[in-house]
Tab-separated table of C-alpha atoms and ligand atoms in Angstrom:
chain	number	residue	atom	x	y	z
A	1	UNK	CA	-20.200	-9.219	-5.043
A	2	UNK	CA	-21.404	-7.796	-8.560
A	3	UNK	CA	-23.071	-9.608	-10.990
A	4	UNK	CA	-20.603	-11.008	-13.783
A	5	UNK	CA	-23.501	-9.804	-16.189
A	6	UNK	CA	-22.545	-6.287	-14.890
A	7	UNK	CA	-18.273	-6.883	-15.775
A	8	UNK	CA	-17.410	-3.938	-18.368
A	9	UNK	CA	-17.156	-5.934	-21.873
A	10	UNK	CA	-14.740	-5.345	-24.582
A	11	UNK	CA	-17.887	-4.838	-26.587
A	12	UNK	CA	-17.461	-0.837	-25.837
A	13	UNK	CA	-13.779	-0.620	-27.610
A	14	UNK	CA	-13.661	1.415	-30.425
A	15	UNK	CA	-10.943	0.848	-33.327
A	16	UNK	CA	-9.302	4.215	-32.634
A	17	UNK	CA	-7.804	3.948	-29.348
A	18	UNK	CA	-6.037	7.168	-27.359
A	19	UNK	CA	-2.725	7.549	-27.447
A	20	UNK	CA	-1.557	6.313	-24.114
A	21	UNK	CA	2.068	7.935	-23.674
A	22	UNK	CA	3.978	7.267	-20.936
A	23	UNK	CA	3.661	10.302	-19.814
A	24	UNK	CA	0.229	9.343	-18.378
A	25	UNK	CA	0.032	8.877	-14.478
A	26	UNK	CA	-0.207	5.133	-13.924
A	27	UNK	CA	-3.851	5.719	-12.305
A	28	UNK	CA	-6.136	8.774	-12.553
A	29	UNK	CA	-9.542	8.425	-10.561
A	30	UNK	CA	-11.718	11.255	-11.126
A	31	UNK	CA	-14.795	11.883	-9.063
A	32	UNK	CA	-15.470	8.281	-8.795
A	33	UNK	CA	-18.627	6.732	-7.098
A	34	UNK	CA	-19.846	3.510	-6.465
A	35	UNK	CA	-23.468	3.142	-4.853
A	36	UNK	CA	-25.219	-0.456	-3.840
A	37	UNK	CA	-28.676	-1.321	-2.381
A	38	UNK	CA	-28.409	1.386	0.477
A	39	UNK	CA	-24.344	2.100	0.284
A	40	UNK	CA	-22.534	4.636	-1.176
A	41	UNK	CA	-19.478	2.464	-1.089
A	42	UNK	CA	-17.171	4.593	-3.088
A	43	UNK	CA	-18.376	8.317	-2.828
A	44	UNK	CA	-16.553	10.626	-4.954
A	45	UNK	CA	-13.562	9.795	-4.689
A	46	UNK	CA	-10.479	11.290	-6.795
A	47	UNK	CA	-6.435	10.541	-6.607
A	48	UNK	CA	-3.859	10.158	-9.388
A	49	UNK	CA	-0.837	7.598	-8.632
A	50	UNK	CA	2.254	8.226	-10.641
A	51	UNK	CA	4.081	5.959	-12.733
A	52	UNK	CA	6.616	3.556	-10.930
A	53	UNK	CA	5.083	4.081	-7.052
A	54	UNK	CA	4.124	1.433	-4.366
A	55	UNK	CA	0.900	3.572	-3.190
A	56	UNK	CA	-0.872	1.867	0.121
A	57	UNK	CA	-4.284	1.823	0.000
A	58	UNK	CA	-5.295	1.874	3.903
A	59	UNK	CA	-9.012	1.568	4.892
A	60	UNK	CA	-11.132	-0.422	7.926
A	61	UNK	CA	-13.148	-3.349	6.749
A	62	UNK	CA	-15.718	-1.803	4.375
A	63	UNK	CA	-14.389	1.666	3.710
A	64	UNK	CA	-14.409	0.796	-0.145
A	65	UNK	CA	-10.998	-0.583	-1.086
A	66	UNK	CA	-12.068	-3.746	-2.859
A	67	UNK	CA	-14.850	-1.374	-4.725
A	68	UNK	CA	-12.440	0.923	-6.084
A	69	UNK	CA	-9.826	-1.986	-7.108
A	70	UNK	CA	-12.385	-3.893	-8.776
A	71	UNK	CA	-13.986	-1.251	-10.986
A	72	UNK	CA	-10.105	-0.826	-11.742
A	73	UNK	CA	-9.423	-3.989	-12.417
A	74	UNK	CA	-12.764	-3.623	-15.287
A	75	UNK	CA	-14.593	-6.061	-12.723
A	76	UNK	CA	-17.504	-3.695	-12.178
A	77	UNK	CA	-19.187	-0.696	-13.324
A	78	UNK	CA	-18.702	2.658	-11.309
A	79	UNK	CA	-21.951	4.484	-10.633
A	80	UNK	CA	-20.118	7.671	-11.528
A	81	UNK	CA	-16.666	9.180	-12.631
A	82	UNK	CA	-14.187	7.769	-14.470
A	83	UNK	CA	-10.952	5.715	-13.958
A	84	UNK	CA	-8.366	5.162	-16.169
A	85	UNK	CA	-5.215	2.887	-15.896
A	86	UNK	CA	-2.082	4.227	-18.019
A	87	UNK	CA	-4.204	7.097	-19.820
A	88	UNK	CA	-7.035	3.972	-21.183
A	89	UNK	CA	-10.430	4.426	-19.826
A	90	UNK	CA	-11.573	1.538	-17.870
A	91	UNK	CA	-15.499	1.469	-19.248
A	92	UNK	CA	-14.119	2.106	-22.547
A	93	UNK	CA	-10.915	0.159	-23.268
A	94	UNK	CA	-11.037	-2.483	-20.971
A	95	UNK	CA	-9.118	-5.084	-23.363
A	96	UNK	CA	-5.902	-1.784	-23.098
A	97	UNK	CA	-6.670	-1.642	-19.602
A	98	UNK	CA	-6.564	-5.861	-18.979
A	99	UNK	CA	-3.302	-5.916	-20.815
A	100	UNK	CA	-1.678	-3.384	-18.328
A	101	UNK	CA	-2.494	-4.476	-15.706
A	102	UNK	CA	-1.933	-7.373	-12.739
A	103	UNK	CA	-5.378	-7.978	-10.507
A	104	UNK	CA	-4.752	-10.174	-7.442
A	105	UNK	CA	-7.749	-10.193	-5.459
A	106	UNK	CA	-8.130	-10.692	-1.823
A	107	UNK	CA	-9.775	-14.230	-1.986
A	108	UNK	CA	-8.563	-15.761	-4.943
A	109	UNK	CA	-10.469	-18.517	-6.966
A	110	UNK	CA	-8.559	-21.722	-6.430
A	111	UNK	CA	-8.738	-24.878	-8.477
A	112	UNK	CA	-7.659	-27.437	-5.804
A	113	UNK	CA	-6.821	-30.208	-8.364
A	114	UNK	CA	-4.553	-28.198	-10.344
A	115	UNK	CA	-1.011	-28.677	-9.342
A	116	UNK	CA	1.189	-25.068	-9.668
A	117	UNK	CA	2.206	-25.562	-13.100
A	118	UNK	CA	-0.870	-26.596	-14.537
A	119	UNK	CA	-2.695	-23.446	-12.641
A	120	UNK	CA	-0.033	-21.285	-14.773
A	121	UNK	CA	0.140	-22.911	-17.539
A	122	UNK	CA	-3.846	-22.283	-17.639
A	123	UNK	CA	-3.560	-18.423	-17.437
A	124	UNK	CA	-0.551	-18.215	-19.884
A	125	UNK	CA	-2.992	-20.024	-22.410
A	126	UNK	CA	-5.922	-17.879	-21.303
A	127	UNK	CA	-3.564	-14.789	-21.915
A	128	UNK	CA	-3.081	-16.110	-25.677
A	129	UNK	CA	0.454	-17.272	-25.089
A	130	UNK	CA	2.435	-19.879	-27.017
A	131	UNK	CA	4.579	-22.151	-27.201
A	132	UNK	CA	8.329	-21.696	-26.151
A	133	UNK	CA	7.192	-18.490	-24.928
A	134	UNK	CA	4.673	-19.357	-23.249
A	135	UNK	CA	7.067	-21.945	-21.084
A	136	UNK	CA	9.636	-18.962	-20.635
A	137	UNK	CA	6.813	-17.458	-19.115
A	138	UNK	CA	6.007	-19.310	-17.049
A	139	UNK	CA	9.346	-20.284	-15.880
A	140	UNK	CA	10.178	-16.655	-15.255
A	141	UNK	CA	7.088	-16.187	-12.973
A	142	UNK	CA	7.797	-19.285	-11.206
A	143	UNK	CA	11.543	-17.831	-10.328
A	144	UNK	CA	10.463	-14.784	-9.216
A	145	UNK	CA	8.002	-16.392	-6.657
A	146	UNK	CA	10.571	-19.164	-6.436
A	147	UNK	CA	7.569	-21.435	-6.782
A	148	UNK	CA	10.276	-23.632	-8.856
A	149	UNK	CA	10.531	-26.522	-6.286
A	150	UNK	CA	6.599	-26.664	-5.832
A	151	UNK	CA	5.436	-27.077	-9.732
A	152	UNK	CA	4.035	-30.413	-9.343
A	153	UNK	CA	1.947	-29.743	-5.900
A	154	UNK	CA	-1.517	-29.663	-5.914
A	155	UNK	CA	-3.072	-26.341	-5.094
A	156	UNK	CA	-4.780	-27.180	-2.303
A	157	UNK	CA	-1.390	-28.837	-0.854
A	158	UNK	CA	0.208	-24.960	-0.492
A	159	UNK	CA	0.324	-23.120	2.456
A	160	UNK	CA	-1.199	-19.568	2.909
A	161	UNK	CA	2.465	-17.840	1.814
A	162	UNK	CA	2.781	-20.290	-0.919
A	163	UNK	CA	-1.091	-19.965	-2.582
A	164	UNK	CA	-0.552	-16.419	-2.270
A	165	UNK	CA	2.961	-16.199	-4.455
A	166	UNK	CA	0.936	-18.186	-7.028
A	167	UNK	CA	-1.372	-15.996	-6.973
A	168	UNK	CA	1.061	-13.004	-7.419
A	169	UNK	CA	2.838	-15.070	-9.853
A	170	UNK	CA	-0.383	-15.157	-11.982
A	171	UNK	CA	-1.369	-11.925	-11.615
A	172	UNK	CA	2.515	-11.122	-13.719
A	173	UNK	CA	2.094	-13.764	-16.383
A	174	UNK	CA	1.554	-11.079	-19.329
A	175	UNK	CA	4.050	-8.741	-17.211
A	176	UNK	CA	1.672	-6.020	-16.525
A	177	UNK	CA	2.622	-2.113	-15.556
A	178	UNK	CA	0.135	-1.817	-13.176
A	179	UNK	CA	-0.079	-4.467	-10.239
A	180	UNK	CA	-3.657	-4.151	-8.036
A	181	UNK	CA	-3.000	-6.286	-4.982
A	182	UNK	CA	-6.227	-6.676	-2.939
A	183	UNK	CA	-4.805	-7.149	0.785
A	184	UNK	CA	-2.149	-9.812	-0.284
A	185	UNK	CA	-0.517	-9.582	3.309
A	186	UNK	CA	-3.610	-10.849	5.113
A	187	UNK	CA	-3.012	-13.854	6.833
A	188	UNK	CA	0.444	-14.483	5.807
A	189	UNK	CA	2.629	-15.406	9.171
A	190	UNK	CA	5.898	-13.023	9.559
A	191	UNK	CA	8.331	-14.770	7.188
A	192	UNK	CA	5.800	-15.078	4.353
A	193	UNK	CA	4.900	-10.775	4.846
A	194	UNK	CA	8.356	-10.414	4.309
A	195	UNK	CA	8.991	-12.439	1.730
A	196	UNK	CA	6.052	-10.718	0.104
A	197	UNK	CA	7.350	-7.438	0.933
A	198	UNK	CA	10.361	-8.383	-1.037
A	199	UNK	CA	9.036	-9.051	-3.909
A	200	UNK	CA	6.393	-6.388	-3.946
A	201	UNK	CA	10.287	-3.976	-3.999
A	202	UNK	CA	11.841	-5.812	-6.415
A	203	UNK	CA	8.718	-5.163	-8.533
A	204	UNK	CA	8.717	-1.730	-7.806
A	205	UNK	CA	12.303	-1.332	-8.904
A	206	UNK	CA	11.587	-2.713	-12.125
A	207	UNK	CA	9.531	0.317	-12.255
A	208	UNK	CA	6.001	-1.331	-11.668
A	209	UNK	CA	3.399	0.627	-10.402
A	210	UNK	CA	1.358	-0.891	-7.336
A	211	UNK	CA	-1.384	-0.078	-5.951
A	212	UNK	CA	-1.801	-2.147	-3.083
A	213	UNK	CA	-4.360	-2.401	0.076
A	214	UNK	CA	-4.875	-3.453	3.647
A	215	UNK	CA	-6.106	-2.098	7.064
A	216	UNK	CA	-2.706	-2.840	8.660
A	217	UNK	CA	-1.012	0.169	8.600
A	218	UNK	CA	2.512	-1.138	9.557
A	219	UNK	CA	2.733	-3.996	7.189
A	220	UNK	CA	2.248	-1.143	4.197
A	221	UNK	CA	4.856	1.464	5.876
A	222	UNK	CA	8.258	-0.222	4.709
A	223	UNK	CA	7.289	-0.617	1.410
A	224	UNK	CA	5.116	2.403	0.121
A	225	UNK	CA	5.590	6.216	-1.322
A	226	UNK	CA	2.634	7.167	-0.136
A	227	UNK	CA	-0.624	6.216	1.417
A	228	UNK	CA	-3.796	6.837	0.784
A	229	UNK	CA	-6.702	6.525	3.524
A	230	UNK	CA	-10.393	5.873	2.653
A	231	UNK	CA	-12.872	6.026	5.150
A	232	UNK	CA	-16.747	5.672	4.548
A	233	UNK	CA	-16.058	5.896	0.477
A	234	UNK	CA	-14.212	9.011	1.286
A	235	UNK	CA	-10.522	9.842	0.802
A	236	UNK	CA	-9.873	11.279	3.693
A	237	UNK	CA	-6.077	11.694	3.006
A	238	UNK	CA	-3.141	11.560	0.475
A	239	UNK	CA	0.223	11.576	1.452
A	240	UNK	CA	3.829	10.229	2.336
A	241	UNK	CA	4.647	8.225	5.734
A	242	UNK	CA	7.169	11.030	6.803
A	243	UNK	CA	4.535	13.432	6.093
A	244	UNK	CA	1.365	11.692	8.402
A	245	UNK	CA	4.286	11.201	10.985
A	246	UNK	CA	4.912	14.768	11.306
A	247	UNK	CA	0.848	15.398	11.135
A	248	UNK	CA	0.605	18.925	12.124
A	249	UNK	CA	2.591	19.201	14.926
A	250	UNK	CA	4.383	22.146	16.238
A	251	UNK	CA	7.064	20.299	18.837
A	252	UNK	CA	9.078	17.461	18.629
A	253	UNK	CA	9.245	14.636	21.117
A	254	UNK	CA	12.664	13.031	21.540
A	255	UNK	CA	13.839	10.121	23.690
A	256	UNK	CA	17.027	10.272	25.762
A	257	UNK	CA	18.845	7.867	27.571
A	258	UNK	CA	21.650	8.786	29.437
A	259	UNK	CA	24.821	6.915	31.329
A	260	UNK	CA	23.728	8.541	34.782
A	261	UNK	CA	20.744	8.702	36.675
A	262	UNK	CA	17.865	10.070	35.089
A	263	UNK	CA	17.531	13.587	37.542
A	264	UNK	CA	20.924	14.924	35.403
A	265	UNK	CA	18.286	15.132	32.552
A	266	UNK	CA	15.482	16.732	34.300
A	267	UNK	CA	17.930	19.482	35.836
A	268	UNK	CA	19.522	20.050	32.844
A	269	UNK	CA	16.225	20.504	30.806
A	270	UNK	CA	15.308	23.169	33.365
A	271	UNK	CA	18.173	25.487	31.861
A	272	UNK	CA	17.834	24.661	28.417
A	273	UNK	CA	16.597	26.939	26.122
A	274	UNK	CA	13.463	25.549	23.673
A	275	UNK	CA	13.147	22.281	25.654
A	276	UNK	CA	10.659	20.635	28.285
A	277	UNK	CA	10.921	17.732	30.607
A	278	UNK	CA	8.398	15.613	29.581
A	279	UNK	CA	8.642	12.298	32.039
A	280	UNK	CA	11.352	10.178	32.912
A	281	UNK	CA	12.126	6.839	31.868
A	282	UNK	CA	14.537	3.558	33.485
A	283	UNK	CA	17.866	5.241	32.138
A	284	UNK	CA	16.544	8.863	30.937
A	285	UNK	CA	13.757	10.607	29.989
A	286	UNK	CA	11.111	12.237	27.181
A	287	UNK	CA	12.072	15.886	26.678
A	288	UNK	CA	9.911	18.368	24.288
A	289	UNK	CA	11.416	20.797	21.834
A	290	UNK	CA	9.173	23.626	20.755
A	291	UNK	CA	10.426	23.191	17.315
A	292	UNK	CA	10.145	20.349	14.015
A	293	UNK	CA	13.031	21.974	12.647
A	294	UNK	CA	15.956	19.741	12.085
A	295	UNK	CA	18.277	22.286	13.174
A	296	UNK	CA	16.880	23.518	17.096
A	297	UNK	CA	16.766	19.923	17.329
A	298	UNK	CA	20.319	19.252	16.696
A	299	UNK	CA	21.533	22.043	18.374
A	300	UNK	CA	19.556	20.833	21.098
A	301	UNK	CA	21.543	17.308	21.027
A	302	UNK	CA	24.652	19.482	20.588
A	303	UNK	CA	24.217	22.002	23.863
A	304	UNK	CA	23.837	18.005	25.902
A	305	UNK	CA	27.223	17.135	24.907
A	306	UNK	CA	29.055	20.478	25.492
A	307	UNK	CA	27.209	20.531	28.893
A	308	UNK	CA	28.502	16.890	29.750
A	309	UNK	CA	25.145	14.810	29.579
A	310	UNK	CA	26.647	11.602	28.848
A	311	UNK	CA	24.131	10.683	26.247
A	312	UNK	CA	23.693	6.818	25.069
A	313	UNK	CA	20.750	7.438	22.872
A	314	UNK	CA	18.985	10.485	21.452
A	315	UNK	CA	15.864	10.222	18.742
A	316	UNK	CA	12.651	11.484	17.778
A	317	UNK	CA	9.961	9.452	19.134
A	318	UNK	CA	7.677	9.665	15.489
A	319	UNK	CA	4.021	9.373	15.746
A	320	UNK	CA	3.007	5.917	14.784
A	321	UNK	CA	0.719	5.867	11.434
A	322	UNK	CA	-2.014	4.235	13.137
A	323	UNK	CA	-1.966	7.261	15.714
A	324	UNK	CA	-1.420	9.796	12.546
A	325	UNK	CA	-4.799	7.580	10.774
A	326	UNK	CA	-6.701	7.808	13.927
A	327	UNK	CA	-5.706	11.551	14.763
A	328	UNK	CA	-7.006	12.122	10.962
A	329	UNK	CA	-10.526	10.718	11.328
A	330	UNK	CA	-10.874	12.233	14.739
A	331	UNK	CA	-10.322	15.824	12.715
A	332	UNK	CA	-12.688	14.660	9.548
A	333	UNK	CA	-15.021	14.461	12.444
A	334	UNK	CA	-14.516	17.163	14.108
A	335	UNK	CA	-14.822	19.525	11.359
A	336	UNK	CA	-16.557	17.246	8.774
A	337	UNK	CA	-14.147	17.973	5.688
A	338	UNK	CA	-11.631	15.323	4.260
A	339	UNK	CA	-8.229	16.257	4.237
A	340	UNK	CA	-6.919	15.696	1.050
A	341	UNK	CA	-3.058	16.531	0.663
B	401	LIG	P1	-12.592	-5.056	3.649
B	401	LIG	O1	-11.308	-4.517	4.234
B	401	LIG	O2	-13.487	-5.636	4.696
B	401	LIG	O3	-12.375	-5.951	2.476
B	401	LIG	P2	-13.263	-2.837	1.864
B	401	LIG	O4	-12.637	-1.537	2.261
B	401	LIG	O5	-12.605	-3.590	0.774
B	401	LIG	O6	-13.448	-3.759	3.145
B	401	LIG	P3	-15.636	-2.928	0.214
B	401	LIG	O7	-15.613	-4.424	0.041
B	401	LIG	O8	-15.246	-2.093	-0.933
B	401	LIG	O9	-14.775	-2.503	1.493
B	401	LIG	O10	-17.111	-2.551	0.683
B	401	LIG	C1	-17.533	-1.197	0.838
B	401	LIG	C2	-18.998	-1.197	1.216
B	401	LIG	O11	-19.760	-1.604	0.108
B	401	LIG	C3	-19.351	-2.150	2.351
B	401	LIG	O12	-20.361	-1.536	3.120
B	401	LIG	C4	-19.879	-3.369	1.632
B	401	LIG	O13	-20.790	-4.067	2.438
B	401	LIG	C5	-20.555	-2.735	0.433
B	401	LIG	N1	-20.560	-3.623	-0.736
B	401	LIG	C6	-19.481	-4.073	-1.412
B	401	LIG	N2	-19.873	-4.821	-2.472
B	401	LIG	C7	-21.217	-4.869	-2.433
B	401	LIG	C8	-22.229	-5.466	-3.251
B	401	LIG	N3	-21.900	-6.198	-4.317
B	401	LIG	N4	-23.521	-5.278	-2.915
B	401	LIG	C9	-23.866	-4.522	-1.852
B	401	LIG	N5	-22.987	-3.925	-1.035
B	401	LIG	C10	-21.669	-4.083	-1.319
């Protein structure tokens, strides 16, 4: 962890301040580095995230996402580049960048004597509020985390789920644009990732930006335009879930389970123009189309029923993201170059 010495003061604002229209991409990285003692934990990296999108930020423990959120979150310095949140430079307008934007870090300080409203009501004061607004506030954070019923527990008395809707509850006190969630999903049992998820969409269709991490590839799928990978410092790649699912491949693999035995499939396969029998499965089989065109493959489905397959269930078996993430770093080391989309 960085020195709080080293956290970018307000001391560098100037009076004039750039305009910051809202035209500006929610986050622009440029060239961005980060070196410690021996680690170039953010290595040039450079993305832009536009204004209103859930971007996952997908890396393996120590591939530099909590380096990159915290320099922009104004937490620490970066060794080089620049990073700006909503057009505002994050060395040089840190007070414009703190007012935009929502930090929840993946271990967050707790003050276990504090009950839930009293933690709030600490932040809105800290964030200059007053008064009856600072009370509508707080009730409106404690709605939207439905924290409501739990005001008067003591911090320490939450569970995981609960601490970490506080958390996210603080982190929207001033209603920032920009929410920077530091793995929020880790540890969480099922009910509480989806009740996360939930409110990380809501957010998003209020037409907050967030920028949001973890190494768990699945938990970020439902609820993100696009993901971005880091590996070693490095973005290695840039893009949407449909897009890492198609990867690069030339055929299409499609699952088929039919009302007969599974040989029907197999013979009929052997006629079929474009198509391969893969394998066979309890009620069907895996067949191969040399195409990723939406239209062999549904004149494909189409030639099964006017040949009299009787066909239960057709679909495109997809290639999992963590196959798609793995499948990218065995490339990046293959030919050594980051493939940034
Ligand atoms: P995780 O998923 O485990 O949280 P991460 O992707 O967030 O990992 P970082 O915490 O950004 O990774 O760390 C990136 C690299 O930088 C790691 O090698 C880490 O040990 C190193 N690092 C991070 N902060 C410091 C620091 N203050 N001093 C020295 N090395 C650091």
């Amino acid at each position: 962890m960085s020195d709080l010495s080293e956290t970018p003061s307000e001391t560098a604002e100037t009076a004039v301040l750039p305009a910051g229209p809202p035209t500006t991409p929610a986050i622009e990285v440029t060239n961005l580095s980060r070196w410690f003692t021996g680690v170039h934990a953010v290595n040039d990296i450079s993305f832009t995230v536009e204004r209103g999108q859930v971007i996952g930020f997908v890396g393996a423990n120590g591939a530099g996402k909590t380096t990159t959120m915290r320099i922009l979150a104004t937490l620490d310095y970066p060794s080089g580049g620049t990073a700006k949140i909503a057009g505002y430079d994050v060395i040089k307008y840190p007070g414009e960048v703190r007012k935009r934007i929502g930090w929840m870090p993946d271990h967050y300080g707790t003050y276990n004597n504090m009950t839930v409203l009293e933690y709030l009501d600490f932040f809105a004061r800290a964030l200059g509020y007053k008064g009856q607004e600072r009370i509508e506030r707080i009730a409106d954070v404690m709605d939207f985390t439905d924290l409501g019923s739990l005001s008067d527990r003591l911090i320490d008395k939450l569970s995981k789920g609960m601490g970490q809707r506080l958390c996210l509850g603080r982190a929207l006190i001033h209603d920032p644009e920009v929410l920077i969630l530091d793995e929020p999903a880790a540890g969480l049992d099922p009910k509480a990732r989806v009740e996360l998820k939930h409110l990380i969409r809501i957010l998003a269709e209020e037409g907050k930006t967030v920028f949001i991490s973890s190494h768990i590839l699945s938990e970020l799928d439902e609820m993100c335009d696009s993901l971005l990978f880091i590996n070693q410092g490095k973005i290695i790649h840039h893009g949407t879930s449909e897009s890492l699912r198609k990867g690069s491949a030339e055929t299409s693999l499609i699952e088929v389970q039919l009302a007969s035995s599974p040989e029907r499939l197999q013979e009929w396969a052997a006629l079929a123009p474009n198509v391969t029998f893969k394998d066979a499965t309890k009620n069907g089989g895996r067949i191969e189309v040399d195409s990723v065109d939406d239209e062999v493959i549904a004149t494909v489905l189409r030639r099964m029923i006017k040949d009299d397959l009787p066909v239960t269930d057709f679909h495109l078996r997809e290639r999992r993201l963590e196959d798609a993430f793995i499948e990218i770093l065995g490339e990046i080391e293959a030919s050594g170059t980051p493939i940034v989309s």
